[in-house]
Structures are given as C-alpha cells and as structure tokens.
PDB file of C-alpha atoms in Angstrom:
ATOM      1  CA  UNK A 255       6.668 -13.044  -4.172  1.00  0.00           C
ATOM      2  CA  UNK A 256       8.547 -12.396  -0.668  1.00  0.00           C
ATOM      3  CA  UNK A 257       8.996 -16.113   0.021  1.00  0.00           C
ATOM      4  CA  UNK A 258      10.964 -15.994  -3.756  1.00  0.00           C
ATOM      5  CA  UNK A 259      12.555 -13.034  -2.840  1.00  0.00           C
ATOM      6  CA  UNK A 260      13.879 -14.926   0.799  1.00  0.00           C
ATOM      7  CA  UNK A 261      15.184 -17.887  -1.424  1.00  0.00           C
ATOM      8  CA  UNK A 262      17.228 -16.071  -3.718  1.00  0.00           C
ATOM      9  CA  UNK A 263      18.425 -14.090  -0.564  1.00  0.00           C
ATOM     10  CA  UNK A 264      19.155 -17.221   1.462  1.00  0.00           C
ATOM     11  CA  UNK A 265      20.861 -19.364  -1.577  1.00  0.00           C
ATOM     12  CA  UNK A 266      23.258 -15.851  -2.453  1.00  0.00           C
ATOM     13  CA  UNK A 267      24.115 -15.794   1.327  1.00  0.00           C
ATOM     14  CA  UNK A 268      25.476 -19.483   0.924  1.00  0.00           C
ATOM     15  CA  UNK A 269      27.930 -18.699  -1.646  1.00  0.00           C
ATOM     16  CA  UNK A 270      31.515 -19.164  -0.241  1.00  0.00           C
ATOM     17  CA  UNK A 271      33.701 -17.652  -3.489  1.00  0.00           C
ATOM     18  CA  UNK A 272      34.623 -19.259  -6.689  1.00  0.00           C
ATOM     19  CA  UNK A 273      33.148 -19.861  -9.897  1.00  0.00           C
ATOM     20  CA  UNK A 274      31.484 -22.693  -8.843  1.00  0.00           C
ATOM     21  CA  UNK A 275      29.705 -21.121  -6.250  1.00  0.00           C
ATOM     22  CA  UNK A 276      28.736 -17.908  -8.504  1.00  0.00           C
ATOM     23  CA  UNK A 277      27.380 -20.706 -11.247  1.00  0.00           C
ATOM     24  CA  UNK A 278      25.173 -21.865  -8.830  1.00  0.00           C
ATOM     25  CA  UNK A 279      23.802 -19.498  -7.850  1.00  0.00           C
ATOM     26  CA  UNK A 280      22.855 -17.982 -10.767  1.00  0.00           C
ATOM     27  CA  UNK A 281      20.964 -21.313 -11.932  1.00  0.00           C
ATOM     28  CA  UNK A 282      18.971 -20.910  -8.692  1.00  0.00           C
ATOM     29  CA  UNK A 283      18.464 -17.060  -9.693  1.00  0.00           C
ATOM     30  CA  UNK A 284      17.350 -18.184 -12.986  1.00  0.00           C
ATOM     31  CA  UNK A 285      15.369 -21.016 -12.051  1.00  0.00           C
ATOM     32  CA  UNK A 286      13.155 -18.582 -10.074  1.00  0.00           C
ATOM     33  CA  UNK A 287      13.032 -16.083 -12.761  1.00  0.00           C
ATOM     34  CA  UNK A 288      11.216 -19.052 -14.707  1.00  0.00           C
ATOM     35  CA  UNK A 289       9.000 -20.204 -11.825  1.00  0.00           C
ATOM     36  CA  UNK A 290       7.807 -16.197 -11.255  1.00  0.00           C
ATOM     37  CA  UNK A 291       7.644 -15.393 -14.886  1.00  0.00           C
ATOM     38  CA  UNK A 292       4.645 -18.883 -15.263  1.00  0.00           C
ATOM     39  CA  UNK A 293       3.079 -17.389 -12.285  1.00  0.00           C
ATOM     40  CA  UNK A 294       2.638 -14.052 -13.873  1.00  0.00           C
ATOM     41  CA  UNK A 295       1.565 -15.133 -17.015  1.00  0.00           C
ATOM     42  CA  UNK A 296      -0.993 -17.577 -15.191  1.00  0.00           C
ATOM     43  CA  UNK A 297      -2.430 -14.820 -13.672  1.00  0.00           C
ATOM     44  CA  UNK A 298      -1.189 -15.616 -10.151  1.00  0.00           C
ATOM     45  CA  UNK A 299      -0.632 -12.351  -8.378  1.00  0.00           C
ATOM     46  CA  UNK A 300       2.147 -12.357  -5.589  1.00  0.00           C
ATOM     47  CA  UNK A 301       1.165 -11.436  -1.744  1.00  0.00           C
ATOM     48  CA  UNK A 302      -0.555  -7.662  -1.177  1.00  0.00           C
ATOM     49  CA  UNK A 303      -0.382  -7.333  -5.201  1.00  0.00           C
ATOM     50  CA  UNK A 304      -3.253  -4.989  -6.148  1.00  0.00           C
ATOM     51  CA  UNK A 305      -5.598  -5.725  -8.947  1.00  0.00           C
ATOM     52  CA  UNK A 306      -8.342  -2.774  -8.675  1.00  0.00           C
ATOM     53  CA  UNK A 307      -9.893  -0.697  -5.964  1.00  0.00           C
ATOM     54  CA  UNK A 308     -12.619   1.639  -5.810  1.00  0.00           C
ATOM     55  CA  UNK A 309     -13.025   5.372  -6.156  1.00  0.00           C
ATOM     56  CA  UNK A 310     -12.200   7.859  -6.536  1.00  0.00           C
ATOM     57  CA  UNK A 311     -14.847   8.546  -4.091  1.00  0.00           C
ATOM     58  CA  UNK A 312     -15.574  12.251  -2.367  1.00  0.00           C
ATOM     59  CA  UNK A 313     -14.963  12.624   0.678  1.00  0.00           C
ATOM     60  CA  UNK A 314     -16.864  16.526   1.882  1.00  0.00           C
ATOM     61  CA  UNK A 315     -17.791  16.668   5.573  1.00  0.00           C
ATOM     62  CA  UNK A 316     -17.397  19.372   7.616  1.00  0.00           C
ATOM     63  CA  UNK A 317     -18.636  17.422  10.501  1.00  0.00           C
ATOM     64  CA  UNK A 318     -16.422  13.904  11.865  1.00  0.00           C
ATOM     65  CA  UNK A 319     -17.100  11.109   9.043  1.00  0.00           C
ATOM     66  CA  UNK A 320     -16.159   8.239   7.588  1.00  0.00           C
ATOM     67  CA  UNK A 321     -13.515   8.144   4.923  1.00  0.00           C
ATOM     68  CA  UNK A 322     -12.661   4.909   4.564  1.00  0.00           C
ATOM     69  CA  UNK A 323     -14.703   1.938   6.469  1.00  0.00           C
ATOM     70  CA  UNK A 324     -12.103  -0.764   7.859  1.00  0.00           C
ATOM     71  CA  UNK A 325     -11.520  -3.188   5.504  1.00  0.00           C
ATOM     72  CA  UNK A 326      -9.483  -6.527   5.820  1.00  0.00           C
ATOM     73  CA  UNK A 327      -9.510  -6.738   1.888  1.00  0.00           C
ATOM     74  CA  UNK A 328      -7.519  -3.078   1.330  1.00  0.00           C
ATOM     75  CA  UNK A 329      -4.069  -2.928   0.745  1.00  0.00           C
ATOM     76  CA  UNK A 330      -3.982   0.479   0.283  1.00  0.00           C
ATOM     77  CA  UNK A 331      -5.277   3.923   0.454  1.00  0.00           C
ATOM     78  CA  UNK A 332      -4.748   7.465  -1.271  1.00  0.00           C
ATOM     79  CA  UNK A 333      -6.130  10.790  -0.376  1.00  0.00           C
ATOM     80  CA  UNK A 334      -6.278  14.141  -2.275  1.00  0.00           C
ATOM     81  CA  UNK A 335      -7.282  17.124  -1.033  1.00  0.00           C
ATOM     82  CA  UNK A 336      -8.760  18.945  -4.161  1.00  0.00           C
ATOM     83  CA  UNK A 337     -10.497  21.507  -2.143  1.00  0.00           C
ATOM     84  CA  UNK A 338      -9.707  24.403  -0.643  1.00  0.00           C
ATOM     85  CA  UNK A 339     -10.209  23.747   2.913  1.00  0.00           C
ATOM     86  CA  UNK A 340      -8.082  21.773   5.152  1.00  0.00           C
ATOM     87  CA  UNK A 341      -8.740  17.880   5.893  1.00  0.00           C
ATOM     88  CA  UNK A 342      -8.416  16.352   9.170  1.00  0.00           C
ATOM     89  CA  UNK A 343      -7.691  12.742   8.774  1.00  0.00           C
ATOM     90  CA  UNK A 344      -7.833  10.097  11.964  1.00  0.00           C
ATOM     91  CA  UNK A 345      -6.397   6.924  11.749  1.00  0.00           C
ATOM     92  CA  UNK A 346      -8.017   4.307  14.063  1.00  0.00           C
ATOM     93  CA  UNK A 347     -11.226   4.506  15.957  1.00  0.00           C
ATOM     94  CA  UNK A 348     -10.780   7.830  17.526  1.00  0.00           C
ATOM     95  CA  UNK A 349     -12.718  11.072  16.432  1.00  0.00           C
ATOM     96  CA  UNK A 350     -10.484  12.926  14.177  1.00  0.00           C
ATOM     97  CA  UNK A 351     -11.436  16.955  14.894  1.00  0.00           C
ATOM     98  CA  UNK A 352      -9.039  19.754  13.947  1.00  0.00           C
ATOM     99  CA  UNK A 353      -6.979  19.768  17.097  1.00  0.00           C
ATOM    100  CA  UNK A 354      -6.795  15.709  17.413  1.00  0.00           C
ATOM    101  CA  UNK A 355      -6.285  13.776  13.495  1.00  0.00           C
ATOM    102  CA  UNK A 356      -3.566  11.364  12.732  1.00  0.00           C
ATOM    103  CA  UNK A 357      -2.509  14.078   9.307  1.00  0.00           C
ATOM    104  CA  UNK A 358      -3.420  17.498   8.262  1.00  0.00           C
ATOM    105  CA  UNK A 359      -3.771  17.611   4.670  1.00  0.00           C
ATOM    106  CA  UNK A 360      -4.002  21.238   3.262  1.00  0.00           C
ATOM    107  CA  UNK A 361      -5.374  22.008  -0.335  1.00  0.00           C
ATOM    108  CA  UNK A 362      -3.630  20.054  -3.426  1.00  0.00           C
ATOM    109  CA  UNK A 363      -1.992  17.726  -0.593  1.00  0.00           C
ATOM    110  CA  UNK A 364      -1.623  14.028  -1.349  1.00  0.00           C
ATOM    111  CA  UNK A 365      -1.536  11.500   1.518  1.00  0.00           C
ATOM    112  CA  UNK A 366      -1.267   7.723   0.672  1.00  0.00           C
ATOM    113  CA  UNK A 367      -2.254   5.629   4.186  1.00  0.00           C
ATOM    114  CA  UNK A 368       0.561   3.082   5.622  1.00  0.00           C
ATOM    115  CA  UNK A 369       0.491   0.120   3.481  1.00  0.00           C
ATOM    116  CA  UNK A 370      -1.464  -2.843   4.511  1.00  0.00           C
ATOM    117  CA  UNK A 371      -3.295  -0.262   7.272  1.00  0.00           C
ATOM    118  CA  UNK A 372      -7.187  -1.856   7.108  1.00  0.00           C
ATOM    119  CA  UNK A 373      -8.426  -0.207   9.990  1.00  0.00           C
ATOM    120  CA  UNK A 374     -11.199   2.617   9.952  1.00  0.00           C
ATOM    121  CA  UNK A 375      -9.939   6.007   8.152  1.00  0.00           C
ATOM    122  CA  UNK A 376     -12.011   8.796   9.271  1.00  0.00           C
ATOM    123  CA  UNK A 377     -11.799  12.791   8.804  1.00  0.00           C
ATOM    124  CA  UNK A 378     -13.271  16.514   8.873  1.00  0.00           C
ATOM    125  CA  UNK A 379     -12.896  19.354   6.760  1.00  0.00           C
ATOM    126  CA  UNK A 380     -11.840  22.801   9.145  1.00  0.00           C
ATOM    127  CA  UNK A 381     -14.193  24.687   6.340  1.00  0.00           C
ATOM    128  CA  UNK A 382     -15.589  23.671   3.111  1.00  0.00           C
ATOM    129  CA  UNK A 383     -13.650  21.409   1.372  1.00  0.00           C
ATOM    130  CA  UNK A 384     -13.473  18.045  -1.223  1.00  0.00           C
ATOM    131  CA  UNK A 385     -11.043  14.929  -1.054  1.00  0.00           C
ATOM    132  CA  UNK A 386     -10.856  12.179  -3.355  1.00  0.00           C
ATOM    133  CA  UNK A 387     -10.442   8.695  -1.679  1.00  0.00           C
ATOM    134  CA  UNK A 388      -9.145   5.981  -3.756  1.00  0.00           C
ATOM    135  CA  UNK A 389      -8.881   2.347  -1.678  1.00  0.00           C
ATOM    136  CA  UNK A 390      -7.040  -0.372  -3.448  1.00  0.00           C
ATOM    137  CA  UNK A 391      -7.719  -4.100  -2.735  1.00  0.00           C
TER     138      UNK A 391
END
C-alpha cells in the first residue's frame, strides 16, 4: 500500500489552488480508493501486512536461549513477561546475560520487537520466570 500512499501524496503536492485543481485531485484520491478497495477484497494484502504468526510460545530459560530464531518471513514480534522473574532479552547475535541484553522486561511487562527486525531474538530469565512469544509473519 506505500507506493498508493506516495501517489496520493505526490498528485496532492501538485495542486496549485482552485477548484479545478481540488477536483482533481480528489478523482485521483478516489480512483485509488477503488483500485485498494478490489485489492482487498481479492485478497491481495499490501507490503509487511500480517496474515497469522505463531505462538504464543513459552519462552522459560534461566540459562542464554533462543527466543525467537531469525527469520526473513517475520514482520513482527511480541513478548510478555507473565512470570515473576525478570527477562533479559538480546537483540542480534550477541549473548544476552543480565548485565549485557538489548531490554529488561520485568513481570507483566510487554515488549513488541522493532518492526520488520528478522534477526535472532535471544534471552535469560535473572530467576525463574515464563514469557510468551508471539512472531507474526
């Protein structure tokens, strides 16, 4: 949808005053209302749309894991900390412990990764602890 979103950008920025130009404009607006509107009810999903995911999934390690594998098909990420200890989480490749992570989540905490982010998510619970890990592709 951003290319849709550019047009109707780019035509508005031509407008010069007037009626006419306002008129115009509009038609284009419209016009692209009807193109997106077919797409939709085709089924055609615009760019980094979701459709589905997987999880919620546990995430429990007290040790360095894995929460998240990397992933070129994710376009998102969430994380809740359910439990009562505190997760480390480590964006990247790097060994998250509970001195070195990327985001401290403490119990009932909610973290949602940086859209688009498809890279390896890893983590470690301080003490005792559950997250659910929902990834959404």
């Amino acid at each position: 949808m951003g290319w849709q979103t550019n047009r109707i950008l780019e035509t508005i920025g031509t407008a010069t005053g007037g009626t006419q130009s306002i008129n115009y404009n509009l038609e284009a607006i419209e016009a692209l209302m009807v193109t997106l509107q077919a797409d939709v009810a085709d089924g055609i999903r615009p760019p980094n749309s979701t459709t589905g995911g997987t999880g919620p999934t546990d995430f429990t390690s007290t040790s360095y894991g894995t929460i998240a594998t990397a992933s070129t098909g994710r376009l998102g990420c969430t994380i809740f900390n359910s439990g009562p200890g505190n997760l480390h989480v480590m964006l990247g490749t790097a060994t998250a412990s509970t001195s070195a992570f990327s985001v401290r989540l403490s119990s009932g905490d909610y973290y949602e990764v940086p859209s688009n982010y498809t890279g390896l998510i890893g983590g470690i619970f301080a003490t005792a602890g559950t997250a659910e890990v929902t990834e959404l592709s």
